[in-house]
Amino acid sequence: MRETFRASMGFLHTWSGILASALLFAIFWMGTLSVFEKEIDQWKIPETRLPAPPQNISYDLFVPKVVDLAGGSTTYLYFRRPDARNPSLKSYYFDTKTEEYERATFNPVTGEQIETTDSLAGTGIIFPFHFSLHLRWNNVGYWLVGFAGMSMLVVIVSGIFIHRKIVQDFFTFRSTKKARRLTLDLHNMTSLTALPFHFLFALTGLLIFASIYLPLGVKSVAGDDEQGLYQEIYGSKQLTPANEPGELVSLDAMVAEARRLWTENGGYAGPPDNVRVSNVGDKNATVFVRNSFPSGRVAMNQNVTSFNGSTGEVIHNHVPSGTMATFSWLEGFHFVQFGHWPLRWRYFVAGLAGCAMMSTGLIFWVQARIKKGAVD
């Protein structure tokens, strides 16, 4: 009975790995590079290599600059606060001249716009490939990555069952043996080196995009108001446009108020990492002050405060539930945006181990097929 079970696990391990190994290798390789996506950005776009920025940024200084770039008016503004890993201030806006969303980069100290090298670099190429393969049609890329992630979980769990001496396998490396045995030893070692990381990478990747993989579950809760559900979960509640003109008041004052509220709630009290304004120029413009990637924490999306952009009045101050706080930690574990260099390098090594695990597993299977005469 036990041997039959191990044989079935071996079959599941082999074919789950074979069907997804090449795809998993590409996803893991890009995910490994994504650990240093911002550093790759600076390498590919040298104009953004600036000294460490100040803690507090005056967004009011940049609003008129971006509005001017947008043709004198715009309906959307977004500012990403610079930090040690990304020292330039990035702004995204809706350009009324081209009727497209554009990006501008500024020196946060001098306020001058930076003309950057035309490169998508790590943030625009490597990171999106990791979770979507750049295949956006009908979310096909997300589904392929989801298939690979589920296969990864099957491979890991079945792999644990087929090893009789899992601890011994970790310490076994027979460098003098033939290539096939050497490949198997490398596969076992790299599989076990970062086993908990690999399991959590796959699991959290599936959880992050669960709304895509389980759309009926979302619909059963939200009905026809999916947008309202996400606003409730993530705290991004916004006003309905009044279709009346309105002036945008000080963003800096709203940022200060948001930080005061966060401190009162016992949350993160540091500066927000992004400020977004929707329906700019409308009486009911909404300003979102959010701290999605706190540098000193693993958890993401902890603090969001929404304001009426014309009055500065607080619309909603989001305090995440216990369930959402747990999910935010799992999400942050996967995205690796926290500023902890030793841990980031461990992620990088774990990612390389995953790439080695998949490649050696595939090579071993091919070698076994050759030995059996199944391949010429």
XYZ file of C-alpha atoms in Angstrom:
376
model
C 0.000 0.000 0.000
C 2.779 2.414 0.984
C 4.784 1.637 -2.153
C 1.701 2.106 -4.320
C 1.137 5.511 -2.761
C 4.781 6.498 -3.316
C 4.573 5.321 -6.914
C 1.470 7.440 -7.532
C 3.204 10.434 -5.923
C 6.234 9.801 -8.134
C 4.038 9.790 -11.253
C 2.329 13.015 -10.119
C 5.692 14.637 -9.299
C 7.216 13.715 -12.636
C 4.437 14.807 -14.953
C 3.433 17.925 -13.030
C 7.063 18.992 -13.270
C 7.476 18.079 -16.926
C 4.339 19.899 -18.058
C 5.213 23.137 -16.249
C 9.018 23.083 -15.825
C 9.942 25.372 -18.728
C 7.207 27.864 -17.830
C 8.100 27.701 -14.133
C 11.764 28.314 -14.924
C 10.897 31.511 -16.848
C 8.546 32.721 -14.094
C 11.046 31.967 -11.321
C 13.927 33.557 -13.213
C 11.989 36.774 -13.748
C 10.756 36.686 -10.156
C 14.338 36.297 -8.944
C 15.440 39.341 -10.941
C 12.402 41.256 -9.661
C 13.904 41.198 -6.167
C 16.194 43.942 -7.502
C 13.839 45.495 -10.071
C 14.402 49.048 -8.832
C 18.169 48.623 -8.891
C 17.837 47.342 -12.459
C 15.794 50.465 -13.227
C 18.651 52.674 -12.061
C 21.164 50.624 -14.038
C 19.125 50.893 -17.243
C 18.063 54.516 -16.636
C 21.203 56.236 -15.301
C 19.516 59.654 -15.062
C 17.575 58.390 -12.037
C 20.730 57.677 -10.000
C 20.293 60.433 -7.444
C 21.338 60.951 -3.821
C 19.016 59.594 -1.146
C 15.881 61.791 -1.106
C 14.498 63.634 1.934
C 11.824 61.935 4.027
C 9.159 64.571 3.388
C 8.233 65.621 -0.146
C 6.116 68.662 -1.079
C 3.586 67.361 -3.586
C 2.130 70.858 -3.956
C 5.379 71.826 -5.689
C 4.878 69.238 -8.419
C 1.122 69.547 -9.085
C 1.365 72.663 -11.312
C 4.383 71.213 -13.125
C 2.517 68.018 -14.032
C -0.699 69.854 -14.932
C 1.327 72.040 -17.274
C 2.840 68.934 -18.902
C -0.677 67.523 -19.305
C -1.750 70.504 -21.417
C -3.049 72.841 -18.727
C -5.617 70.457 -17.284
C -5.935 66.786 -16.421
C -8.378 64.377 -14.818
C -5.843 62.091 -13.160
C -2.657 62.578 -11.126
C -0.450 60.059 -9.391
C 2.755 60.644 -7.439
C 5.102 57.908 -6.232
C 7.288 59.067 -3.356
C 11.024 58.484 -3.859
C 13.031 56.346 -1.471
C 16.562 55.004 -1.133
C 15.997 52.316 -3.789
C 14.098 54.626 -6.140
C 15.397 58.166 -5.483
C 13.497 59.950 -8.268
C 9.886 61.123 -7.933
C 7.617 59.584 -10.567
C 4.335 61.071 -11.676
C 1.640 59.611 -13.915
C -1.066 61.767 -15.448
C -3.723 61.907 -18.142
C -2.502 64.080 -21.008
C -5.348 66.123 -22.503
C -3.338 66.697 -25.689
C -2.656 63.058 -26.547
C -5.612 61.664 -24.536
C -3.281 59.035 -23.123
C -1.683 58.338 -19.752
C 1.887 59.618 -19.576
C 4.765 59.537 -17.102
C 7.128 62.238 -15.861
C 10.185 61.907 -13.619
C 11.452 64.640 -11.301
C 14.388 65.362 -9.040
C 12.660 65.482 -5.607
C 15.200 67.970 -4.215
C 15.419 70.540 -7.040
C 11.961 69.964 -8.510
C 13.407 69.783 -12.027
C 12.030 67.344 -14.564
C 14.441 64.588 -15.600
C 14.626 63.500 -19.235
C 15.125 59.768 -18.869
C 16.448 57.037 -21.139
C 13.574 55.345 -22.958
C 13.636 51.992 -21.187
C 11.000 49.998 -19.318
C 13.812 48.268 -17.398
C 12.978 46.047 -14.421
C 9.702 47.607 -13.327
C 8.219 47.678 -16.822
C 9.553 44.433 -18.320
C 10.866 41.938 -15.770
C 8.288 42.372 -13.013
C 5.126 42.240 -15.220
C 6.484 39.208 -17.073
C 6.782 37.377 -13.753
C 3.021 37.419 -13.124
C 1.432 37.954 -16.561
C 3.996 36.881 -19.199
C 2.963 40.122 -20.957
C -0.072 38.221 -22.284
C -2.988 40.448 -21.267
C -5.646 39.208 -23.721
C -8.459 37.703 -21.630
C -5.958 37.372 -18.747
C -4.372 34.395 -20.514
C -0.962 35.229 -19.035
C -2.382 35.239 -15.497
C -4.011 31.861 -16.106
C -0.783 30.329 -17.421
C 1.089 31.615 -14.381
C -1.689 30.258 -12.156
C -1.371 26.837 -13.805
C 2.376 26.949 -13.199
C 1.879 27.979 -9.562
C -0.564 25.131 -8.901
C 1.801 22.694 -10.601
C 4.570 23.962 -8.341
C 2.536 23.156 -5.229
C 1.792 19.667 -6.563
C 5.487 19.103 -7.352
C 6.588 20.218 -3.881
C 4.045 18.185 -1.915
C 4.492 15.033 -4.013
C 8.270 15.467 -3.886
C 8.196 15.360 -0.081
C 6.333 12.043 -0.137
C 8.628 10.290 -2.610
C 11.793 10.909 -0.590
C 12.441 8.178 1.968
C 15.480 9.960 3.442
C 14.770 13.613 2.865
C 17.384 14.927 5.342
C 20.080 12.602 3.990
C 19.291 13.682 0.423
C 19.917 17.283 1.405
C 23.507 16.473 2.436
C 24.275 14.051 -0.403
C 26.316 15.274 -3.361
C 28.289 12.620 -5.278
C 30.544 14.696 -7.518
C 32.501 11.647 -8.702
C 29.441 9.767 -9.927
C 28.035 9.753 -13.462
C 26.191 12.772 -14.843
C 22.730 11.330 -14.189
C 23.404 10.719 -10.484
C 25.114 14.112 -10.172
C 22.075 15.806 -11.729
C 19.708 14.050 -9.309
C 21.826 15.096 -6.308
C 21.795 18.704 -7.497
C 18.032 18.500 -7.976
C 17.506 17.183 -4.447
C 19.839 19.717 -2.848
C 18.374 22.764 -4.585
C 14.834 21.502 -3.916
C 15.415 21.237 -0.178
C 17.620 24.326 0.239
C 14.682 26.729 0.070
C 11.687 24.392 0.344
C 9.570 26.658 2.641
C 10.262 29.679 0.412
C 9.297 27.805 -2.747
C 6.058 26.587 -1.192
C 5.109 30.074 0.030
C 6.087 31.695 -3.282
C 3.674 29.436 -5.143
C 0.890 29.671 -2.549
C 0.981 33.460 -2.120
C 1.205 33.960 -5.889
C -2.072 32.057 -6.277
C -3.712 33.939 -3.392
C -2.792 37.364 -4.799
C -4.689 36.675 -8.033
C -7.458 34.565 -6.511
C -10.090 36.996 -7.801
C -9.027 36.126 -11.372
C -8.873 32.369 -10.801
C -12.131 32.265 -8.789
C -14.378 34.900 -10.421
C -17.602 33.173 -9.344
C -16.539 33.447 -5.710
C -16.092 37.205 -6.087
C -19.413 37.530 -7.903
C -21.263 35.567 -5.226
C -20.145 38.136 -2.652
C -20.199 41.343 -4.698
C -22.993 40.652 -7.165
C -22.809 43.271 -9.904
C -20.834 45.710 -7.757
C -17.330 44.243 -7.875
C -15.784 47.704 -7.836
C -17.625 48.511 -4.620
C -16.350 45.303 -3.028
C -12.727 46.163 -3.836
C -13.212 49.695 -2.534
C -14.511 48.258 0.715
C -11.663 45.744 1.050
C -8.804 48.068 0.121
C -10.312 51.303 1.440
C -10.266 53.180 -1.874
C -13.678 54.799 -1.515
C -14.197 57.743 -3.822
C -16.783 60.435 -4.539
C -19.098 60.415 -7.529
C -18.098 63.242 -9.921
C -20.328 66.303 -9.513
C -19.586 67.556 -13.046
C -18.998 70.985 -11.539
C -15.637 72.775 -11.551
C -13.546 72.742 -8.405
C -10.026 73.666 -7.297
C -7.624 71.169 -5.774
C -6.522 72.191 -2.277
C -3.138 71.437 -0.708
C -2.012 67.815 -1.080
C 0.628 68.383 1.589
C -2.044 69.279 4.148
C -3.960 66.091 3.327
C -0.794 63.992 3.623
C -0.137 65.496 7.068
C -3.712 64.754 8.165
C -3.486 61.177 6.903
C -0.294 60.589 8.881
C -1.952 62.009 11.998
C -4.885 59.601 11.609
C -2.570 56.649 11.037
C -0.677 57.489 14.220
C -3.928 57.732 16.205
C -4.910 54.260 14.986
C -1.586 52.836 16.074
C -0.537 52.132 12.496
C 2.431 53.115 10.359
C 3.177 56.814 10.926
C 5.791 57.345 8.208
C 5.265 59.251 4.956
C 2.934 57.681 2.359
C 4.522 56.145 -0.686
C 1.910 57.351 -3.157
C -0.705 60.052 -3.572
C -3.411 59.688 -6.243
C -6.032 62.171 -7.401
C -9.033 61.155 -9.503
C -11.470 63.514 -11.237
C -9.034 66.436 -11.017
C -10.794 69.749 -11.644
C -14.148 68.423 -10.432
C -15.881 69.645 -7.291
C -15.851 66.028 -6.094
C -12.237 65.208 -6.849
C -10.952 62.405 -4.632
C -7.450 62.261 -3.167
C -6.070 58.901 -1.971
C -3.110 58.941 0.401
C -1.755 55.430 0.638
C 1.161 53.567 2.115
C 1.290 50.388 0.053
C 4.937 49.428 0.553
C 6.158 50.480 4.009
C 9.937 50.101 3.955
C 10.154 48.772 7.507
C 7.373 46.187 7.203
C 6.580 43.095 5.202
C 2.807 43.736 5.071
C 1.373 45.854 2.267
C -1.680 48.118 1.907
C -1.943 48.941 5.580
C -3.040 52.594 5.468
C -5.359 54.387 3.032
C -7.092 57.707 3.654
C -9.456 59.311 1.135
C -10.175 63.053 0.951
C -12.450 65.423 -0.896
C -9.872 67.153 -3.084
C -11.792 70.429 -3.174
C -12.284 70.801 0.585
C -9.640 68.581 2.178
C -12.363 66.811 4.172
C -11.705 63.170 5.125
C -14.045 60.828 3.276
C -12.783 57.554 4.680
C -9.862 56.377 6.800
C -9.315 52.694 6.128
C -8.400 50.400 9.014
C -7.791 46.868 7.674
C -9.538 43.928 9.296
C -7.581 41.084 10.853
C -8.194 38.921 7.781
C -7.028 41.661 5.450
C -3.973 42.338 7.606
C -3.007 38.658 7.302
C -3.496 38.736 3.547
C -1.469 41.958 3.351
C 1.431 40.205 5.062
C 1.278 37.274 2.640
C 1.072 39.714 -0.255
C 4.060 41.655 1.057
C 6.033 38.432 1.530
C 5.659 37.731 -2.170
C 6.289 41.245 -3.535
C 9.514 41.741 -1.519
C 9.290 45.545 -1.345
C 10.600 45.907 2.191
C 14.029 47.449 2.715
C 15.963 44.595 4.327
C 19.063 43.840 2.254
C 20.210 40.575 3.889
C 16.703 39.143 3.509
C 16.439 40.375 -0.081
C 19.642 38.503 -0.954
C 18.191 35.384 0.652
C 15.156 35.756 -1.597
C 17.493 36.064 -4.571
C 19.416 32.905 -3.625
C 16.146 31.040 -3.024
C 14.966 32.095 -6.477
C 18.178 30.839 -8.081
C 17.775 27.567 -6.190
C 14.272 27.263 -7.652
C 15.603 27.802 -11.174
C 18.282 25.160 -10.590
C 15.708 22.759 -9.141
C 13.487 22.975 -12.235
C 16.298 22.769 -14.785
C 18.034 19.797 -13.101
C 14.714 18.000 -12.694
C 14.013 18.326 -16.414
C 17.575 17.296 -17.336
C 17.352 14.233 -15.093
C 14.078 13.179 -16.721
C 15.614 13.506 -20.210
C 18.682 11.514 -19.082
C 16.412 8.786 -17.704
C 14.472 8.609 -20.959
C 17.712 8.329 -22.920
C 18.888 5.488 -20.690
C 15.614 3.629 -21.278
C 15.995 4.120 -25.023
C 12.903 6.330 -25.324
C 14.950 9.117 -26.884
C 17.474 8.632 -29.704
